[in-house]
């Protein structure tokens, strides 16, 4: 003869323990989800920043490759090249303008904003300006912020210290890297430009024999 088992419900204490454990599981799961979501958002943001930087570097490569040793007059009226470069900015003429895709006078500037930097491109189309002098005031009609929240960026220039040094070819002398390169002072333009933006480094070769541009300047009756 069988004995029927008695059904037994949860006691209040057991129910409270179960609810507490369930709450802990839910809290732990929610915390893990937010941690994962936060990490995903950060990694996605980093990826998007790197993708945008890579895109801008590609655009700037074309701009820098298009730089020409454009001849103007200095304050004494002598022919010189329109090129002024420092660690944080570059002023020159390019055949591959970023704004119009045509020849532009451009200025590339690294501006500090609190703990970060932004890279700004300013330009005016050559068809809208008659560029004749290093002393000329330029009204850049187009401004574009290329990158924000950069950790850092800088320019370096590889070339001869001066036209005299290059012409004399003194044994042991050769081009080197400079933080600043003003063509008006050196008499020529650099051979290479290096632009470092966070983890990206861009090298661009310029005209290595810019002096022939002064010949064209002379033949054009500008002297």
PDB file of C-alpha atoms in Angstrom:
ATOM      1  CA  UNK A   1       0.000   0.000   0.000  1.00  0.00           C
ATOM      2  CA  UNK A   2       1.638   3.228  -1.133  1.00  0.00           C
ATOM      3  CA  UNK A   3       2.018   6.313   0.899  1.00  0.00           C
ATOM      4  CA  UNK A   4       1.147   9.512  -0.948  1.00  0.00           C
ATOM      5  CA  UNK A   5       3.986  12.078  -0.809  1.00  0.00           C
ATOM      6  CA  UNK A   6       3.153  15.398   0.655  1.00  0.00           C
ATOM      7  CA  UNK A   7       3.614  18.453  -1.585  1.00  0.00           C
ATOM      8  CA  UNK A   8       5.677  21.130   0.081  1.00  0.00           C
ATOM      9  CA  UNK A   9       5.849  24.804  -1.037  1.00  0.00           C
ATOM     10  CA  UNK A  10       8.669  27.342  -0.657  1.00  0.00           C
ATOM     11  CA  UNK A  11       9.114  28.927   2.686  1.00  0.00           C
ATOM     12  CA  UNK A  12       9.371  32.708   2.887  1.00  0.00           C
ATOM     13  CA  UNK A  13      13.099  32.473   3.631  1.00  0.00           C
ATOM     14  CA  UNK A  14      13.730  30.249   0.602  1.00  0.00           C
ATOM     15  CA  UNK A  15      11.725  32.601  -1.594  1.00  0.00           C
ATOM     16  CA  UNK A  16      13.734  35.602  -0.405  1.00  0.00           C
ATOM     17  CA  UNK A  17      16.991  33.753  -1.074  1.00  0.00           C
ATOM     18  CA  UNK A  18      15.843  32.828  -4.592  1.00  0.00           C
ATOM     19  CA  UNK A  19      14.805  36.415  -5.344  1.00  0.00           C
ATOM     20  CA  UNK A  20      18.136  37.704  -4.023  1.00  0.00           C
ATOM     21  CA  UNK A  21      20.126  35.271  -6.175  1.00  0.00           C
ATOM     22  CA  UNK A  22      18.038  36.142  -9.225  1.00  0.00           C
ATOM     23  CA  UNK A  23      18.613  39.849  -8.586  1.00  0.00           C
ATOM     24  CA  UNK A  24      22.372  39.266  -8.320  1.00  0.00           C
ATOM     25  CA  UNK A  25      22.363  37.388 -11.622  1.00  0.00           C
ATOM     26  CA  UNK A  26      20.410  40.198 -13.286  1.00  0.00           C
ATOM     27  CA  UNK A  27      22.690  42.905 -11.862  1.00  0.00           C
ATOM     28  CA  UNK A  28      25.796  40.985 -12.923  1.00  0.00           C
ATOM     29  CA  UNK A  29      24.392  40.438 -16.403  1.00  0.00           C
ATOM     30  CA  UNK A  30      23.410  44.097 -16.763  1.00  0.00           C
ATOM     31  CA  UNK A  31      26.850  45.238 -15.604  1.00  0.00           C
ATOM     32  CA  UNK A  32      28.561  42.869 -18.035  1.00  0.00           C
ATOM     33  CA  UNK A  33      26.336  44.103 -20.863  1.00  0.00           C
ATOM     34  CA  UNK A  34      27.112  47.754 -20.198  1.00  0.00           C
ATOM     35  CA  UNK A  35      30.825  46.978 -19.919  1.00  0.00           C
ATOM     36  CA  UNK A  36      30.725  45.145 -23.246  1.00  0.00           C
ATOM     37  CA  UNK A  37      28.643  47.882 -24.892  1.00  0.00           C
ATOM     38  CA  UNK A  38      30.991  50.573 -23.602  1.00  0.00           C
ATOM     39  CA  UNK A  39      34.022  48.691 -24.868  1.00  0.00           C
ATOM     40  CA  UNK A  40      32.335  48.110 -28.226  1.00  0.00           C
ATOM     41  CA  UNK A  41      31.443  51.801 -28.564  1.00  0.00           C
ATOM     42  CA  UNK A  42      35.027  52.779 -27.761  1.00  0.00           C
ATOM     43  CA  UNK A  43      36.500  50.309 -30.237  1.00  0.00           C
ATOM     44  CA  UNK A  44      33.982  51.374 -32.875  1.00  0.00           C
ATOM     45  CA  UNK A  45      34.853  55.015 -32.231  1.00  0.00           C
ATOM     46  CA  UNK A  46      38.574  54.258 -32.494  1.00  0.00           C
ATOM     47  CA  UNK A  47      37.996  52.369 -35.746  1.00  0.00           C
ATOM     48  CA  UNK A  48      35.949  55.206 -37.232  1.00  0.00           C
ATOM     49  CA  UNK A  49      38.623  57.714 -36.212  1.00  0.00           C
ATOM     50  CA  UNK A  50      41.352  55.611 -37.818  1.00  0.00           C
ATOM     51  CA  UNK A  51      39.283  55.146 -40.971  1.00  0.00           C
ATOM     52  CA  UNK A  52      38.688  58.893 -41.236  1.00  0.00           C
ATOM     53  CA  UNK A  53      42.381  59.595 -40.615  1.00  0.00           C
ATOM     54  CA  UNK A  54      43.369  57.124 -43.337  1.00  0.00           C
ATOM     55  CA  UNK A  55      40.959  58.822 -45.763  1.00  0.00           C
ATOM     56  CA  UNK A  56      42.364  62.273 -44.992  1.00  0.00           C
ATOM     57  CA  UNK A  57      45.957  61.029 -45.291  1.00  0.00           C
ATOM     58  CA  UNK A  58      45.135  59.724 -48.785  1.00  0.00           C
ATOM     59  CA  UNK A  59      43.674  63.109 -49.749  1.00  0.00           C
ATOM     60  CA  UNK A  60      46.648  64.981 -48.319  1.00  0.00           C
ATOM     61  CA  UNK A  61      49.042  62.724 -50.191  1.00  0.00           C
ATOM     62  CA  UNK A  62      47.604  64.059 -53.441  1.00  0.00           C
ATOM     63  CA  UNK A  63      47.782  67.652 -52.207  1.00  0.00           C
ATOM     64  CA  UNK A  64      51.430  67.341 -51.145  1.00  0.00           C
ATOM     65  CA  UNK A  65      52.445  65.455 -54.296  1.00  0.00           C
ATOM     66  CA  UNK A  66      50.967  68.315 -56.295  1.00  0.00           C
ATOM     67  CA  UNK A  67      53.069  71.034 -54.624  1.00  0.00           C
ATOM     68  CA  UNK A  68      54.980  73.085 -57.184  1.00  0.00           C
ATOM     69  CA  UNK A  69      57.919  75.503 -56.682  1.00  0.00           C
ATOM     70  CA  UNK A  70      55.766  78.468 -57.616  1.00  0.00           C
ATOM     71  CA  UNK A  71      57.874  81.579 -58.265  1.00  0.00           C
ATOM     72  CA  UNK A  72      56.960  84.975 -56.792  1.00  0.00           C
ATOM     73  CA  UNK A  73      58.925  88.055 -55.722  1.00  0.00           C
ATOM     74  CA  UNK A  74      60.268  88.720 -52.239  1.00  0.00           C
ATOM     75  CA  UNK A  75      60.089  92.119 -50.539  1.00  0.00           C
ATOM     76  CA  UNK A  76      63.200  93.216 -52.448  1.00  0.00           C
ATOM     77  CA  UNK A  77      61.652  92.287 -55.776  1.00  0.00           C
ATOM     78  CA  UNK A  78      63.846  89.238 -56.339  1.00  0.00           C
ATOM     79  CA  UNK A  79      62.338  85.943 -57.565  1.00  0.00           C
ATOM     80  CA  UNK A  80      61.849  83.304 -54.893  1.00  0.00           C
ATOM     81  CA  UNK A  81      59.674  80.263 -54.260  1.00  0.00           C
ATOM     82  CA  UNK A  82      56.321  80.431 -52.507  1.00  0.00           C
ATOM     83  CA  UNK A  83      56.839  77.841 -49.772  1.00  0.00           C
ATOM     84  CA  UNK A  84      56.741  78.330 -45.992  1.00  0.00           C
ATOM     85  CA  UNK A  85      56.784  75.283 -43.723  1.00  0.00           C
ATOM     86  CA  UNK A  86      56.999  74.784 -39.965  1.00  0.00           C
ATOM     87  CA  UNK A  87      56.169  71.927 -37.586  1.00  0.00           C
ATOM     88  CA  UNK A  88      52.550  73.024 -37.249  1.00  0.00           C
ATOM     89  CA  UNK A  89      51.700  74.632 -40.594  1.00  0.00           C
ATOM     90  CA  UNK A  90      52.455  74.620 -44.292  1.00  0.00           C
ATOM     91  CA  UNK A  91      51.811  77.324 -46.888  1.00  0.00           C
ATOM     92  CA  UNK A  92      52.351  76.497 -50.572  1.00  0.00           C
ATOM     93  CA  UNK A  93      50.813  76.105 -54.031  1.00  0.00           C
ATOM     94  CA  UNK A  94      49.508  72.731 -55.227  1.00  0.00           C
ATOM     95  CA  UNK A  95      48.150  71.545 -58.555  1.00  0.00           C
ATOM     96  CA  UNK A  96      45.905  69.074 -56.684  1.00  0.00           C
ATOM     97  CA  UNK A  97      43.706  71.270 -54.520  1.00  0.00           C
ATOM     98  CA  UNK A  98      41.661  69.456 -51.891  1.00  0.00           C
ATOM     99  CA  UNK A  99      38.682  71.799 -52.197  1.00  0.00           C
ATOM    100  CA  UNK A 100      38.405  72.316 -55.957  1.00  0.00           C
ATOM    101  CA  UNK A 101      40.614  69.557 -57.351  1.00  0.00           C
ATOM    102  CA  UNK A 102      42.386  72.322 -59.280  1.00  0.00           C
ATOM    103  CA  UNK A 103      45.485  74.450 -58.514  1.00  0.00           C
ATOM    104  CA  UNK A 104      45.118  76.146 -55.130  1.00  0.00           C
ATOM    105  CA  UNK A 105      47.115  78.283 -52.745  1.00  0.00           C
ATOM    106  CA  UNK A 106      46.665  76.352 -49.513  1.00  0.00           C
ATOM    107  CA  UNK A 107      47.541  76.514 -45.859  1.00  0.00           C
ATOM    108  CA  UNK A 108      47.500  73.401 -43.695  1.00  0.00           C
ATOM    109  CA  UNK A 109      47.361  74.227 -39.990  1.00  0.00           C
ATOM    110  CA  UNK A 110      47.554  72.123 -36.835  1.00  0.00           C
ATOM    111  CA  UNK A 111      45.511  73.865 -34.129  1.00  0.00           C
ATOM    112  CA  UNK A 112      45.489  72.895 -30.454  1.00  0.00           C
ATOM    113  CA  UNK A 113      42.152  72.490 -28.700  1.00  0.00           C
ATOM    114  CA  UNK A 114      42.492  71.784 -24.978  1.00  0.00           C
ATOM    115  CA  UNK A 115      44.279  68.404 -24.793  1.00  0.00           C
ATOM    116  CA  UNK A 116      43.822  67.522 -28.470  1.00  0.00           C
ATOM    117  CA  UNK A 117      44.563  68.935 -31.909  1.00  0.00           C
ATOM    118  CA  UNK A 118      42.642  69.500 -35.103  1.00  0.00           C
ATOM    119  CA  UNK A 119      43.960  69.680 -38.655  1.00  0.00           C
ATOM    120  CA  UNK A 120      42.545  72.517 -40.758  1.00  0.00           C
ATOM    121  CA  UNK A 121      42.874  73.053 -44.522  1.00  0.00           C
ATOM    122  CA  UNK A 122      42.432  76.559 -45.939  1.00  0.00           C
ATOM    123  CA  UNK A 123      42.573  77.376 -49.634  1.00  0.00           C
ATOM    124  CA  UNK A 124      41.852  79.781 -52.426  1.00  0.00           C
ATOM    125  CA  UNK A 125      41.728  78.712 -56.073  1.00  0.00           C
ATOM    126  CA  UNK A 126      44.583  80.020 -58.220  1.00  0.00           C
ATOM    127  CA  UNK A 127      42.028  81.178 -60.779  1.00  0.00           C
ATOM    128  CA  UNK A 128      40.678  83.584 -58.160  1.00  0.00           C
ATOM    129  CA  UNK A 129      43.953  85.185 -57.090  1.00  0.00           C
ATOM    130  CA  UNK A 130      47.009  86.678 -58.778  1.00  0.00           C
ATOM    131  CA  UNK A 131      49.881  85.455 -56.622  1.00  0.00           C
ATOM    132  CA  UNK A 132      52.973  87.610 -57.175  1.00  0.00           C
ATOM    133  CA  UNK A 133      54.659  88.270 -53.823  1.00  0.00           C
ATOM    134  CA  UNK A 134      55.683  86.675 -50.533  1.00  0.00           C
ATOM    135  CA  UNK A 135      54.347  89.806 -48.826  1.00  0.00           C
ATOM    136  CA  UNK A 136      50.921  89.412 -50.367  1.00  0.00           C
ATOM    137  CA  UNK A 137      47.888  89.193 -48.074  1.00  0.00           C
ATOM    138  CA  UNK A 138      45.728  86.167 -48.857  1.00  0.00           C
ATOM    139  CA  UNK A 139      42.032  85.843 -48.073  1.00  0.00           C
ATOM    140  CA  UNK A 140      41.395  82.097 -47.942  1.00  0.00           C
ATOM    141  CA  UNK A 141      37.839  81.660 -49.166  1.00  0.00           C
ATOM    142  CA  UNK A 142      37.502  77.997 -48.148  1.00  0.00           C
ATOM    143  CA  UNK A 143      38.202  76.387 -44.786  1.00  0.00           C
ATOM    144  CA  UNK A 144      37.737  72.719 -43.954  1.00  0.00           C
ATOM    145  CA  UNK A 145      38.413  70.886 -40.686  1.00  0.00           C
ATOM    146  CA  UNK A 146      39.960  67.613 -41.822  1.00  0.00           C
ATOM    147  CA  UNK A 147      40.469  65.868 -38.487  1.00  0.00           C
ATOM    148  CA  UNK A 148      39.522  66.407 -34.843  1.00  0.00           C
ATOM    149  CA  UNK A 149      40.757  64.998 -31.529  1.00  0.00           C
ATOM    150  CA  UNK A 150      44.245  64.195 -32.765  1.00  0.00           C
ATOM    151  CA  UNK A 151      46.911  63.230 -30.254  1.00  0.00           C
ATOM    152  CA  UNK A 152      49.469  65.040 -32.358  1.00  0.00           C
ATOM    153  CA  UNK A 153      50.754  65.833 -35.818  1.00  0.00           C
ATOM    154  CA  UNK A 154      53.830  67.501 -37.241  1.00  0.00           C
ATOM    155  CA  UNK A 155      55.635  68.345 -40.464  1.00  0.00           C
ATOM    156  CA  UNK A 156      59.281  67.752 -41.308  1.00  0.00           C
ATOM    157  CA  UNK A 157      61.160  68.780 -44.431  1.00  0.00           C
ATOM    158  CA  UNK A 158      64.070  67.070 -46.143  1.00  0.00           C
ATOM    159  CA  UNK A 159      66.301  69.201 -48.328  1.00  0.00           C
ATOM    160  CA  UNK A 160      69.420  71.289 -48.639  1.00  0.00           C
ATOM    161  CA  UNK A 161      70.182  73.900 -46.024  1.00  0.00           C
ATOM    162  CA  UNK A 162      70.674  76.470 -48.776  1.00  0.00           C
ATOM    163  CA  UNK A 163      70.942  76.844 -52.537  1.00  0.00           C
ATOM    164  CA  UNK A 164      74.586  77.894 -52.124  1.00  0.00           C
ATOM    165  CA  UNK A 165      75.435  74.682 -50.282  1.00  0.00           C
ATOM    166  CA  UNK A 166      73.699  72.591 -52.932  1.00  0.00           C
ATOM    167  CA  UNK A 167      75.397  74.434 -55.803  1.00  0.00           C
ATOM    168  CA  UNK A 168      78.906  74.191 -54.338  1.00  0.00           C
ATOM    169  CA  UNK A 169      78.602  70.455 -53.655  1.00  0.00           C
ATOM    170  CA  UNK A 170      81.158  70.569 -50.886  1.00  0.00           C
ATOM    171  CA  UNK A 171      82.310  67.020 -49.993  1.00  0.00           C
ATOM    172  CA  UNK A 172      80.541  65.703 -46.919  1.00  0.00           C
ATOM    173  CA  UNK A 173      77.514  67.944 -47.291  1.00  0.00           C
ATOM    174  CA  UNK A 174      74.104  66.535 -48.097  1.00  0.00           C
ATOM    175  CA  UNK A 175      70.415  67.239 -47.554  1.00  0.00           C
ATOM    176  CA  UNK A 176      68.979  66.746 -44.063  1.00  0.00           C
ATOM    177  CA  UNK A 177      65.717  66.988 -42.128  1.00  0.00           C
ATOM    178  CA  UNK A 178      64.435  70.345 -40.848  1.00  0.00           C
ATOM    179  CA  UNK A 179      61.526  71.397 -38.647  1.00  0.00           C
ATOM    180  CA  UNK A 180      61.196  74.652 -40.572  1.00  0.00           C
ATOM    181  CA  UNK A 181      61.730  75.367 -44.246  1.00  0.00           C
ATOM    182  CA  UNK A 182      61.276  78.841 -45.739  1.00  0.00           C
ATOM    183  CA  UNK A 183      62.181  78.966 -49.415  1.00  0.00           C
ATOM    184  CA  UNK A 184      62.728  82.706 -49.266  1.00  0.00           C
ATOM    185  CA  UNK A 185      65.629  82.136 -46.857  1.00  0.00           C
ATOM    186  CA  UNK A 186      67.057  78.923 -48.338  1.00  0.00           C
ATOM    187  CA  UNK A 187      66.674  79.714 -52.028  1.00  0.00           C
ATOM    188  CA  UNK A 188      64.942  76.454 -52.932  1.00  0.00           C
ATOM    189  CA  UNK A 189      62.138  74.117 -51.900  1.00  0.00           C
ATOM    190  CA  UNK A 190      62.540  70.854 -49.936  1.00  0.00           C
ATOM    191  CA  UNK A 191      62.870  67.526 -51.718  1.00  0.00           C
ATOM    192  CA  UNK A 192      60.541  65.627 -49.383  1.00  0.00           C
ATOM    193  CA  UNK A 193      57.814  66.419 -46.877  1.00  0.00           C
ATOM    194  CA  UNK A 194      56.996  64.098 -43.994  1.00  0.00           C
ATOM    195  CA  UNK A 195      53.633  64.482 -42.282  1.00  0.00           C
ATOM    196  CA  UNK A 196      52.945  62.460 -39.139  1.00  0.00           C
ATOM    197  CA  UNK A 197      49.335  62.248 -37.918  1.00  0.00           C
ATOM    198  CA  UNK A 198      48.932  60.038 -34.833  1.00  0.00           C
ATOM    199  CA  UNK A 199      49.926  56.547 -36.066  1.00  0.00           C
ATOM    200  CA  UNK A 200      50.052  57.512 -39.751  1.00  0.00           C
ATOM    201  CA  UNK A 201      53.202  58.789 -41.481  1.00  0.00           C
ATOM    202  CA  UNK A 202      53.102  60.239 -44.984  1.00  0.00           C
ATOM    203  CA  UNK A 203      56.140  60.907 -47.210  1.00  0.00           C
ATOM    204  CA  UNK A 204      55.784  63.025 -50.346  1.00  0.00           C
ATOM    205  CA  UNK A 205      58.475  63.808 -52.896  1.00  0.00           C
ATOM    206  CA  UNK A 206      58.572  67.278 -54.437  1.00  0.00           C
ATOM    207  CA  UNK A 207      60.415  68.670 -57.453  1.00  0.00           C
ATOM    208  CA  UNK A 208      64.093  67.993 -56.703  1.00  0.00           C
ATOM    209  CA  UNK A 209      65.321  70.573 -59.208  1.00  0.00           C
ATOM    210  CA  UNK A 210      63.105  73.600 -58.576  1.00  0.00           C
ATOM    211  CA  UNK A 211      65.564  76.115 -60.040  1.00  0.00           C
ATOM    212  CA  UNK A 212      64.306  75.518 -63.591  1.00  0.00           C
ATOM    213  CA  UNK A 213      61.039  77.154 -62.532  1.00  0.00           C
ATOM    214  CA  UNK A 214      62.937  80.419 -62.146  1.00  0.00           C
ATOM    215  CA  UNK A 215      64.084  79.938 -65.738  1.00  0.00           C
ATOM    216  CA  UNK A 216      60.465  79.740 -66.869  1.00  0.00           C
ATOM    217  CA  UNK A 217      59.776  82.815 -64.744  1.00  0.00           C
ATOM    218  CA  UNK A 218      62.546  84.689 -66.571  1.00  0.00           C
ATOM    219  CA  UNK A 219      61.499  83.475 -70.020  1.00  0.00           C
ATOM    220  CA  UNK A 220      57.972  84.630 -69.311  1.00  0.00           C
ATOM    221  CA  UNK A 221      59.253  88.192 -69.030  1.00  0.00           C
ATOM    222  CA  UNK A 222      58.618  88.409 -65.290  1.00  0.00           C
ATOM    223  CA  UNK A 223      62.144  89.514 -64.321  1.00  0.00           C
TER     224      UNK A 223
END
